[in-house]
GROMACS .gro file of C-alpha atoms in nm:
model
  377
    1MET     CA    1   7.380  -0.881  -7.184
    2ASN     CA    2   7.300  -0.559  -7.402
    3ARG     CA    3   7.090  -0.289  -7.235
    4PRO     CA    4   6.754  -0.256  -7.425
    5ARG     CA    5   6.782   0.073  -7.611
    6LEU     CA    6   6.523   0.350  -7.624
    7LEU     CA    7   6.499   0.646  -7.851
    8PHE     CA    8   6.290   0.946  -7.790
    9VAL     CA    9   6.214   1.166  -8.095
   10VAL     CA   10   6.096   1.515  -8.002
   11ASN     CA   11   6.107   1.820  -8.200
   12ASN     CA   12   6.228   2.079  -7.933
   13PRO     CA   13   6.501   1.969  -7.691
   14ALA     CA   14   6.335   2.200  -7.439
   15PHE     CA   15   6.000   2.036  -7.478
   16PHE     CA   16   6.191   1.713  -7.410
   17LEU     CA   17   6.315   1.820  -7.088
   18SER     CA   18   5.978   1.987  -6.978
   19HIS     CA   19   5.767   1.708  -7.080
   20ARG     CA   20   5.952   1.385  -7.103
   21LEU     CA   21   6.286   1.412  -6.886
   22PRO     CA   22   6.129   1.227  -6.577
   23LEU     CA   23   6.007   0.930  -6.779
   24ALA     CA   24   6.354   0.924  -6.959
   25LEU     CA   25   6.533   0.899  -6.614
   26ALA     CA   26   6.271   0.654  -6.489
   27ALA     CA   27   6.360   0.447  -6.802
   28GLN     CA   28   6.737   0.474  -6.728
   29ARG     CA   29   6.676   0.348  -6.381
   30GLU     CA   30   6.485   0.052  -6.544
   31GLY     CA   31   6.823  -0.054  -6.722
   32TYR     CA   32   6.730   0.130  -7.048
   33GLU     CA   33   6.988   0.317  -7.290
   34VAL     CA   34   6.836   0.626  -7.351
   35HIS     CA   35   6.894   0.827  -7.668
   36VAL     CA   36   6.705   1.154  -7.751
   37ALA     CA   37   6.680   1.281  -8.092
   38THR     CA   38   6.556   1.668  -8.140
   39MET     CA   39   6.635   1.975  -8.342
   40ASP     CA   40   6.953   2.138  -8.216
   41GLY     CA   41   6.919   2.397  -7.932
   42ASP     CA   42   7.060   2.551  -7.608
   43SER     CA   43   6.889   2.253  -7.419
   44VAL     CA   44   7.096   1.978  -7.590
   45ALA     CA   45   7.380   2.000  -7.336
   46ARG     CA   46   7.139   1.953  -7.042
   47ILE     CA   47   7.022   1.653  -7.202
   48GLN     CA   48   7.349   1.507  -7.257
   49SER     CA   49   7.431   1.606  -6.891
   50TYR     CA   50   7.193   1.323  -6.782
   51GLY     CA   51   7.407   1.042  -6.963
   52MET     CA   52   7.177   1.038  -7.266
   53THR     CA   53   7.305   1.022  -7.619
   54HIS     CA   54   7.165   1.316  -7.814
   55HIS     CA   55   7.127   1.306  -8.195
   56VAL     CA   56   7.044   1.630  -8.393
   57ILE     CA   57   6.762   1.600  -8.639
   58PRO     CA   58   6.686   1.851  -8.912
   59MET     CA   59   6.349   1.982  -8.841
   60THR     CA   60   6.176   2.287  -8.945
   61ARG     CA   61   5.882   2.445  -8.727
   62SER     CA   62   5.670   2.575  -9.016
   63GLY     CA   63   5.671   2.262  -9.251
   64LYS     CA   64   5.590   2.475  -9.552
   65ASN     CA   65   5.889   2.326  -9.780
   66PRO     CA   66   5.808   1.952  -9.908
   67LEU     CA   67   6.174   1.896  -9.963
   68SER     CA   68   6.282   1.996  -9.586
   69GLU     CA   69   6.005   1.746  -9.482
   70LEU     CA   70   6.142   1.471  -9.697
   71LYS     CA   71   6.498   1.526  -9.541
   72THR     CA   72   6.362   1.519  -9.187
   73MET     CA   73   6.183   1.183  -9.262
   74LEU     CA   74   6.501   1.031  -9.424
   75ALA     CA   75   6.744   1.167  -9.156
   76LEU     CA   76   6.494   0.967  -8.913
   77TYR     CA   77   6.528   0.649  -9.118
   78ARG     CA   78   6.900   0.688  -9.122
   79LEU     CA   79   6.919   0.735  -8.757
   80PHE     CA   80   6.690   0.447  -8.672
   81ARG     CA   81   6.898   0.212  -8.892
   82ARG     CA   82   7.222   0.334  -8.727
   83VAL     CA   83   7.117   0.342  -8.360
   84ARG     CA   84   6.882   0.029  -8.396
   85PRO     CA   85   6.658   0.104  -8.114
   86ASP     CA   86   6.436  -0.162  -7.950
   87ILE     CA   87   6.171   0.100  -7.894
   88VAL     CA   88   6.124   0.462  -8.060
   89HIS     CA   89   5.885   0.708  -7.851
   90LEU     CA   90   5.770   0.964  -8.070
   91VAL     CA   91   5.649   1.285  -7.927
   92THR     CA   92   5.463   1.582  -8.105
   93ILE     CA   93   5.321   1.587  -8.442
   94LYS     CA   94   5.603   1.595  -8.695
   95PRO     CA   95   5.812   1.311  -8.465
   96VAL     CA   96   5.490   1.096  -8.492
   97LEU     CA   97   5.411   1.144  -8.854
   98TYR     CA   98   5.756   1.132  -8.981
   99GLY     CA   99   5.905   0.913  -8.739
  100GLY     CA  100   5.619   0.654  -8.768
  101VAL     CA  101   5.690   0.616  -9.147
  102ALA     CA  102   6.064   0.598  -9.085
  103ALA     CA  103   6.018   0.355  -8.805
  104ARG     CA  104   5.809   0.119  -9.050
  105LEU     CA  105   6.068   0.156  -9.306
  106ALA     CA  106   6.346   0.083  -9.080
  107ARG     CA  107   6.187  -0.213  -8.920
  108VAL     CA  108   6.223  -0.075  -8.563
  109PRO     CA  109   6.081  -0.344  -8.335
  110GLY     CA  110   5.852  -0.145  -8.128
  111MET     CA  111   5.704   0.193  -8.132
  112VAL     CA  112   5.523   0.426  -7.893
  113SER     CA  113   5.334   0.732  -8.068
  114ALA     CA  114   5.250   1.021  -7.821
  115ILE     CA  115   4.931   1.224  -7.964
  116SER     CA  116   4.966   1.521  -7.736
  117GLY     CA  117   4.706   1.725  -7.942
  118LEU     CA  118   4.631   1.720  -8.322
  119GLY     CA  119   4.744   2.064  -8.358
  120PHE     CA  120   4.705   2.374  -8.583
  121VAL     CA  121   4.596   2.175  -8.891
  122PHE     CA  122   4.280   2.027  -8.713
  123VAL     CA  123   4.173   2.366  -8.561
  124SER     CA  124   4.228   2.591  -8.885
  125ARG     CA  125   3.926   2.651  -9.122
  126GLY     CA  126   3.923   2.715  -9.505
  127ALA     CA  127   4.002   2.529  -9.825
  128LYS     CA  128   4.379   2.529  -9.783
  129ALA     CA  129   4.327   2.363  -9.424
  130GLU     CA  130   4.089   2.106  -9.556
  131LEU     CA  131   4.376   1.997  -9.821
  132VAL     CA  132   4.642   1.999  -9.570
  133ARG     CA  133   4.424   1.782  -9.328
  134ARG     CA  134   4.352   1.536  -9.617
  135VAL     CA  135   4.741   1.477  -9.659
  136VAL     CA  136   4.788   1.459  -9.279
  137THR     CA  137   4.529   1.195  -9.257
  138VAL     CA  138   4.693   0.982  -9.512
  139LEU     CA  139   5.041   1.046  -9.314
  140TYR     CA  140   4.865   0.925  -8.988
  141ARG     CA  141   4.737   0.616  -9.147
  142ILE     CA  142   5.079   0.503  -9.234
  143ALA     CA  143   5.267   0.632  -8.959
  144LEU     CA  144   5.041   0.474  -8.685
  145GLY     CA  145   5.029   0.131  -8.891
  146HIS     CA  146   5.339  -0.014  -8.724
  147PRO     CA  147   5.246  -0.361  -8.636
  148ASN     CA  148   5.394  -0.363  -8.277
  149SER     CA  149   5.283  -0.021  -8.156
  150ARG     CA  150   5.068   0.169  -7.906
  151ILE     CA  151   4.916   0.517  -7.951
  152VAL     CA  152   4.906   0.712  -7.634
  153PHE     CA  153   4.613   0.961  -7.617
  154GLN     CA  154   4.560   1.228  -7.361
  155ASN     CA  155   4.193   1.261  -7.433
  156ALA     CA  156   3.916   1.066  -7.595
  157SER     CA  157   3.843   1.327  -7.875
  158ASP     CA  158   4.180   1.292  -8.038
  159ARG     CA  159   4.140   0.919  -7.992
  160ASP     CA  160   3.793   0.926  -8.176
  161VAL     CA  161   3.916   1.165  -8.448
  162LEU     CA  162   4.209   0.932  -8.559
  163SER     CA  163   3.989   0.620  -8.514
  164LYS     CA  164   3.723   0.766  -8.762
  165LEU     CA  165   3.994   0.842  -8.997
  166GLY     CA  166   4.085   0.468  -8.988
  167ALA     CA  167   4.435   0.555  -8.846
  168VAL     CA  168   4.442   0.359  -8.527
  169ARG     CA  169   4.347   0.018  -8.424
  170ASP     CA  170   4.155  -0.062  -8.108
  171GLU     CA  171   4.425  -0.255  -7.946
  172GLN     CA  172   4.683   0.021  -7.992
  173VAL     CA  173   4.515   0.261  -7.788
  174VAL     CA  174   4.640   0.379  -7.450
  175MET     CA  175   4.469   0.653  -7.245
  176ILE     CA  176   4.712   0.846  -7.004
  177ARG     CA  177   4.604   1.173  -6.911
  178GLY     CA  178   4.899   1.387  -6.975
  179SER     CA  179   5.292   1.382  -6.916
  180GLY     CA  180   5.240   1.414  -6.548
  181VAL     CA  181   5.364   1.647  -6.266
  182ASN     CA  182   5.593   1.619  -5.972
  183LEU     CA  183   5.378   1.679  -5.686
  184SER     CA  184   5.627   1.800  -5.440
  185GLU     CA  185   5.773   2.055  -5.707
  186TYR     CA  186   5.426   2.178  -5.767
  187ALA     CA  187   5.273   2.209  -5.398
  188ALA     CA  188   4.940   2.352  -5.304
  189VAL     CA  189   4.995   2.667  -5.114
  190ALA     CA  190   4.745   2.930  -4.950
  191GLU     CA  191   4.638   3.181  -5.198
  192PRO     CA  192   4.811   3.521  -5.173
  193PRO     CA  193   4.666   3.846  -5.046
  194THR     CA  194   4.415   4.055  -5.301
  195PRO     CA  195   4.394   4.177  -5.544
  196VAL     CA  196   4.296   3.861  -5.732
  197VAL     CA  197   4.543   3.759  -5.993
  198ALA     CA  198   4.457   3.569  -6.291
  199LEU     CA  199   4.746   3.363  -6.472
  200MET     CA  200   4.753   3.247  -6.824
  201VAL     CA  201   5.069   3.005  -6.908
  202ALA     CA  202   5.109   2.938  -7.269
  203ARG     CA  203   5.273   3.006  -7.586
  204LEU     CA  204   5.160   3.308  -7.723
  205LEU     CA  205   4.948   3.163  -8.012
  206ARG     CA  206   4.584   3.282  -8.106
  207ASP     CA  207   4.471   2.922  -8.111
  208LYS     CA  208   4.566   2.910  -7.745
  209GLY     CA  209   4.303   3.179  -7.688
  210VAL     CA  210   4.563   3.477  -7.608
  211LEU     CA  211   4.333   3.728  -7.796
  212GLU     CA  212   4.028   3.635  -7.584
  213TYR     CA  213   4.228   3.656  -7.287
  214VAL     CA  214   4.324   4.008  -7.368
  215GLU     CA  215   3.971   4.104  -7.483
  216ALA     CA  216   3.837   3.951  -7.153
  217ALA     CA  217   4.089   4.177  -6.961
  218ARG     CA  218   3.949   4.485  -7.137
  219ILE     CA  219   3.586   4.368  -7.042
  220LEU     CA  220   3.668   4.304  -6.669
  221ARG     CA  221   3.836   4.671  -6.666
  222ARG     CA  222   3.526   4.817  -6.806
  223GLN     CA  223   3.320   4.626  -6.562
  224ASN     CA  224   3.540   4.771  -6.269
  225VAL     CA  225   3.625   4.413  -6.168
  226HIS     CA  226   3.957   4.436  -6.039
  227VAL     CA  227   4.177   4.153  -6.123
  228ARG     CA  228   4.558   4.161  -6.239
  229MET     CA  229   4.578   3.962  -6.580
  230LEU     CA  230   4.937   3.787  -6.598
  231LEU     CA  231   5.046   3.614  -6.916
  232ALA     CA  232   5.359   3.391  -6.899
  233GLY     CA  233   5.470   3.246  -7.248
  234GLY     CA  234   5.679   3.340  -7.545
  235ILE     CA  235   5.594   3.421  -7.890
  236ASP     CA  236   5.672   3.172  -8.137
  237PRO     CA  237   5.781   3.296  -8.469
  238GLY     CA  238   5.796   2.967  -8.627
  239ASN     CA  239   5.414   2.923  -8.595
  240PRO     CA  240   5.169   3.066  -8.816
  241ALA     CA  241   4.927   3.130  -8.521
  242SER     CA  242   5.194   3.313  -8.313
  243VAL     CA  243   5.114   3.688  -8.195
  244THR     CA  244   5.397   3.937  -8.254
  245ALA     CA  245   5.625   4.133  -7.993
  246GLU     CA  246   5.447   4.427  -8.099
  247ASP     CA  247   5.125   4.303  -8.031
  248VAL     CA  248   5.226   4.216  -7.668
  249ARG     CA  249   5.398   4.562  -7.625
  250ALA     CA  250   5.071   4.727  -7.724
  251TRP     CA  251   4.905   4.527  -7.469
  252GLN     CA  252   5.143   4.613  -7.200
  253ASP     CA  253   5.090   5.003  -7.301
  254GLU     CA  254   4.724   4.966  -7.277
  255GLY     CA  255   4.765   4.862  -6.936
  256ILE     CA  256   4.536   4.557  -6.941
  257ILE     CA  257   4.796   4.269  -6.954
  258GLU     CA  258   5.107   4.208  -6.776
  259PRO     CA  259   5.336   3.994  -6.994
  260LEU     CA  260   5.598   3.793  -6.803
  261GLY     CA  261   5.756   3.625  -7.108
  262GLU     CA  262   5.868   3.288  -7.100
  263ARG     CA  263   5.917   3.157  -6.734
  264SER     CA  264   6.059   2.837  -6.585
  265ASP     CA  265   5.937   2.915  -6.229
  266ILE     CA  266   5.560   2.832  -6.313
  267ALA     CA  267   5.529   2.666  -5.969
  268ARG     CA  268   5.598   3.003  -5.799
  269LEU     CA  269   5.377   3.184  -6.053
  270TYR     CA  270   5.062   2.986  -5.971
  271ALA     CA  271   5.161   3.026  -5.570
  272ALA     CA  272   5.135   3.401  -5.622
  273SER     CA  273   4.821   3.380  -5.842
  274HIS     CA  274   4.438   3.304  -5.749
  275ILE     CA  275   4.314   3.162  -6.100
  276ALA     CA  276   4.433   2.965  -6.386
  277VAL     CA  277   4.320   3.059  -6.731
  278LEU     CA  278   4.341   2.863  -7.061
  279PRO     CA  279   4.107   2.961  -7.339
  280SER     CA  280   4.260   2.723  -7.592
  281TYR     CA  281   4.101   2.612  -7.896
  282ARG     CA  282   4.219   2.260  -7.872
  283GLU     CA  283   4.459   2.078  -7.674
  284GLY     CA  284   4.610   1.717  -7.597
  285LEU     CA  285   4.597   1.762  -7.230
  286PRO     CA  286   4.758   2.115  -7.125
  287ARG     CA  287   5.039   2.071  -6.901
  288SER     CA  288   4.962   2.425  -6.744
  289LEU     CA  289   4.618   2.324  -6.614
  290ILE     CA  290   4.778   1.982  -6.463
  291GLU     CA  291   5.014   2.217  -6.284
  292ALA     CA  292   4.765   2.461  -6.186
  293ALA     CA  293   4.549   2.175  -6.022
  294ALA     CA  294   4.880   2.054  -5.850
  295CYS     CA  295   4.918   2.401  -5.727
  296GLY     CA  296   4.553   2.410  -5.600
  297ARG     CA  297   4.455   2.677  -5.824
  298ALA     CA  298   4.080   2.705  -5.994
  299VAL     CA  299   4.080   2.688  -6.342
  300VAL     CA  300   3.888   2.881  -6.632
  301THR     CA  301   3.934   2.702  -6.959
  302THR     CA  302   3.748   2.618  -7.262
  303ASP     CA  303   3.476   2.350  -7.339
  304VAL     CA  304   3.708   2.179  -7.594
  305PRO     CA  305   3.900   1.852  -7.628
  306GLY     CA  306   4.200   1.844  -7.408
  307CYS     CA  307   4.096   2.147  -7.178
  308ARG     CA  308   3.774   1.992  -7.061
  309ASP     CA  309   3.966   1.667  -6.990
  310ALA     CA  310   4.210   1.847  -6.763
  311ILE     CA  311   3.941   1.947  -6.531
  312GLU     CA  312   3.622   1.823  -6.349
  313PRO     CA  313   3.387   2.072  -6.465
  314ASP     CA  314   3.221   2.280  -6.159
  315VAL     CA  315   3.441   2.080  -5.927
  316THR     CA  316   3.791   2.199  -6.016
  317GLY     CA  317   3.683   2.464  -6.252
  318LEU     CA  318   3.461   2.651  -6.484
  319LEU     CA  319   3.423   2.564  -6.865
  320VAL     CA  320   3.326   2.827  -7.115
  321PRO     CA  321   3.285   2.829  -7.497
  322SER     CA  322   3.607   2.891  -7.720
  323HIS     CA  323   3.654   3.199  -7.924
  324ASP     CA  324   3.426   3.407  -7.704
  325ALA     CA  325   3.577   3.670  -7.453
  326LYS     CA  326   3.230   3.770  -7.288
  327PRO     CA  327   3.187   3.436  -7.079
  328LEU     CA  328   3.546   3.395  -7.032
  329ALA     CA  329   3.554   3.740  -6.866
  330ALA     CA  330   3.217   3.653  -6.651
  331ALA     CA  331   3.384   3.318  -6.540
  332ILE     CA  332   3.700   3.492  -6.440
  333ALA     CA  333   3.479   3.755  -6.251
  334ARG     CA  334   3.280   3.496  -6.092
  335LEU     CA  335   3.580   3.320  -5.940
  336ALA     CA  336   3.740   3.661  -5.849
  337GLN     CA  337   3.445   3.746  -5.648
  338ASP     CA  338   3.374   3.427  -5.483
  339THR     CA  339   3.653   3.351  -5.250
  340LEU     CA  340   3.479   3.004  -5.095
  341LEU     CA  341   3.410   2.875  -5.446
  342ARG     CA  342   3.785   2.963  -5.606
  343GLN     CA  343   3.925   2.812  -5.293
  344ARG     CA  344   3.702   2.485  -5.288
  345MET     CA  345   3.767   2.437  -5.639
  346GLY     CA  346   4.133   2.470  -5.593
  347ALA     CA  347   4.159   2.212  -5.310
  348ALA     CA  348   3.966   1.978  -5.560
  349GLY     CA  349   4.228   2.056  -5.822
  350ARG     CA  350   4.504   1.935  -5.582
  351ALA     CA  351   4.298   1.597  -5.522
  352LEU     CA  352   4.256   1.540  -5.888
  353ALA     CA  353   4.624   1.594  -5.932
  354GLU     CA  354   4.706   1.350  -5.674
  355ARG     CA  355   4.470   1.099  -5.805
  356GLU     CA  356   4.535   1.132  -6.200
  357PHE     CA  357   4.851   1.360  -6.258
  358ASP     CA  358   5.125   1.201  -6.031
  359ILE     CA  359   5.438   1.193  -6.265
  360GLU     CA  360   5.552   0.851  -6.082
  361ASP     CA  361   5.207   0.698  -6.193
  362VAL     CA  362   5.261   0.837  -6.565
  363CYS     CA  363   5.626   0.691  -6.567
  364THR     CA  364   5.506   0.346  -6.444
  365LYS     CA  365   5.226   0.340  -6.687
  366HIS     CA  366   5.483   0.422  -6.975
  367LEU     CA  367   5.739   0.149  -6.840
  368GLU     CA  368   5.477  -0.126  -6.861
  369LEU     CA  369   5.415  -0.018  -7.205
  370TYR     CA  370   5.787  -0.041  -7.321
  371GLN     CA  371   5.780  -0.397  -7.138
  372THR     CA  372   5.462  -0.487  -7.346
  373LEU     CA  373   5.601  -0.422  -7.688
  374ARG     CA  374   5.963  -0.589  -7.594
  375GLN     CA  375   5.751  -0.906  -7.492
  376ALA     CA  376   5.553  -0.897  -7.831
  377ARG     CA  377   5.875  -0.891  -8.051
   0.00000   0.00000   0.00000
């Protein structure tokens, strides 16, 4: 009997490894033949080392050339026709949009679309952004219209947005809070000695709140609140919201931020920190905050979709308005100066992670989803 064939489509091979590898391995153990389609990159060889078949898809980061975008959609259609997967699992915005259209055209039997945030286009303002939103709205309606499909949302706000746009049917909706975390790898350990260390883990994008984080560091220094402000993440030249290497050097020279670059040892960084900070403008459900909770670290984040869903307000962390460095600085100062509150929130965060974010539970929910789609064929 042929094994059922599962095809993941993700834009970046490194993102697949960081966010979907445990699920792919769980699917293999359940008997699935796993294929992965991404852009080319250094991480492809590691994907193949796990016994998964990799397919290179032409995909640009910026999405400014309509012909390149059409080329991506056609490449996905041809891939689906050639591989003939039983289920495609589409992750991140472009794979969901283009892969959803291609899956319908190629008559793929079952489809899972993971909405891990609605992205830059739903945060941006102005006439051009409004035009792009209208185009994307039409694409979502087509891409998510597969008759045998489920849409996995990480927060209720994204679900409500796409429901109001008429892109999602009620029976398609599945709520799973994030991509999960290995609770043994991200262990809760005692805080290190002072001085207090705040850590922001994110790609260095303006809509992640990097500029507010930097300004909060300036405010804390003026107020003589002694907090080391660490920033872990790389610049993203393909993203219009990215800061530049010159920006990062200037902040370092100013002596307010300690940039760490892109790192893979996030659990170790949290173990050496006291407070996790993410002042993002909008998220799906940020992995960095799930990891912070697992590591038992109190959180300061923004009261926006995704971020507020990753914590229990005033229990595991503090919420502040987005786009505003002053309340951000005040919240960091509050946790820096109140050891008991900070440690109580950290312990509550670990309990939240054990209850909601365990990777084993997340994998089980997805495997049940695949089985439901296969039975509905």
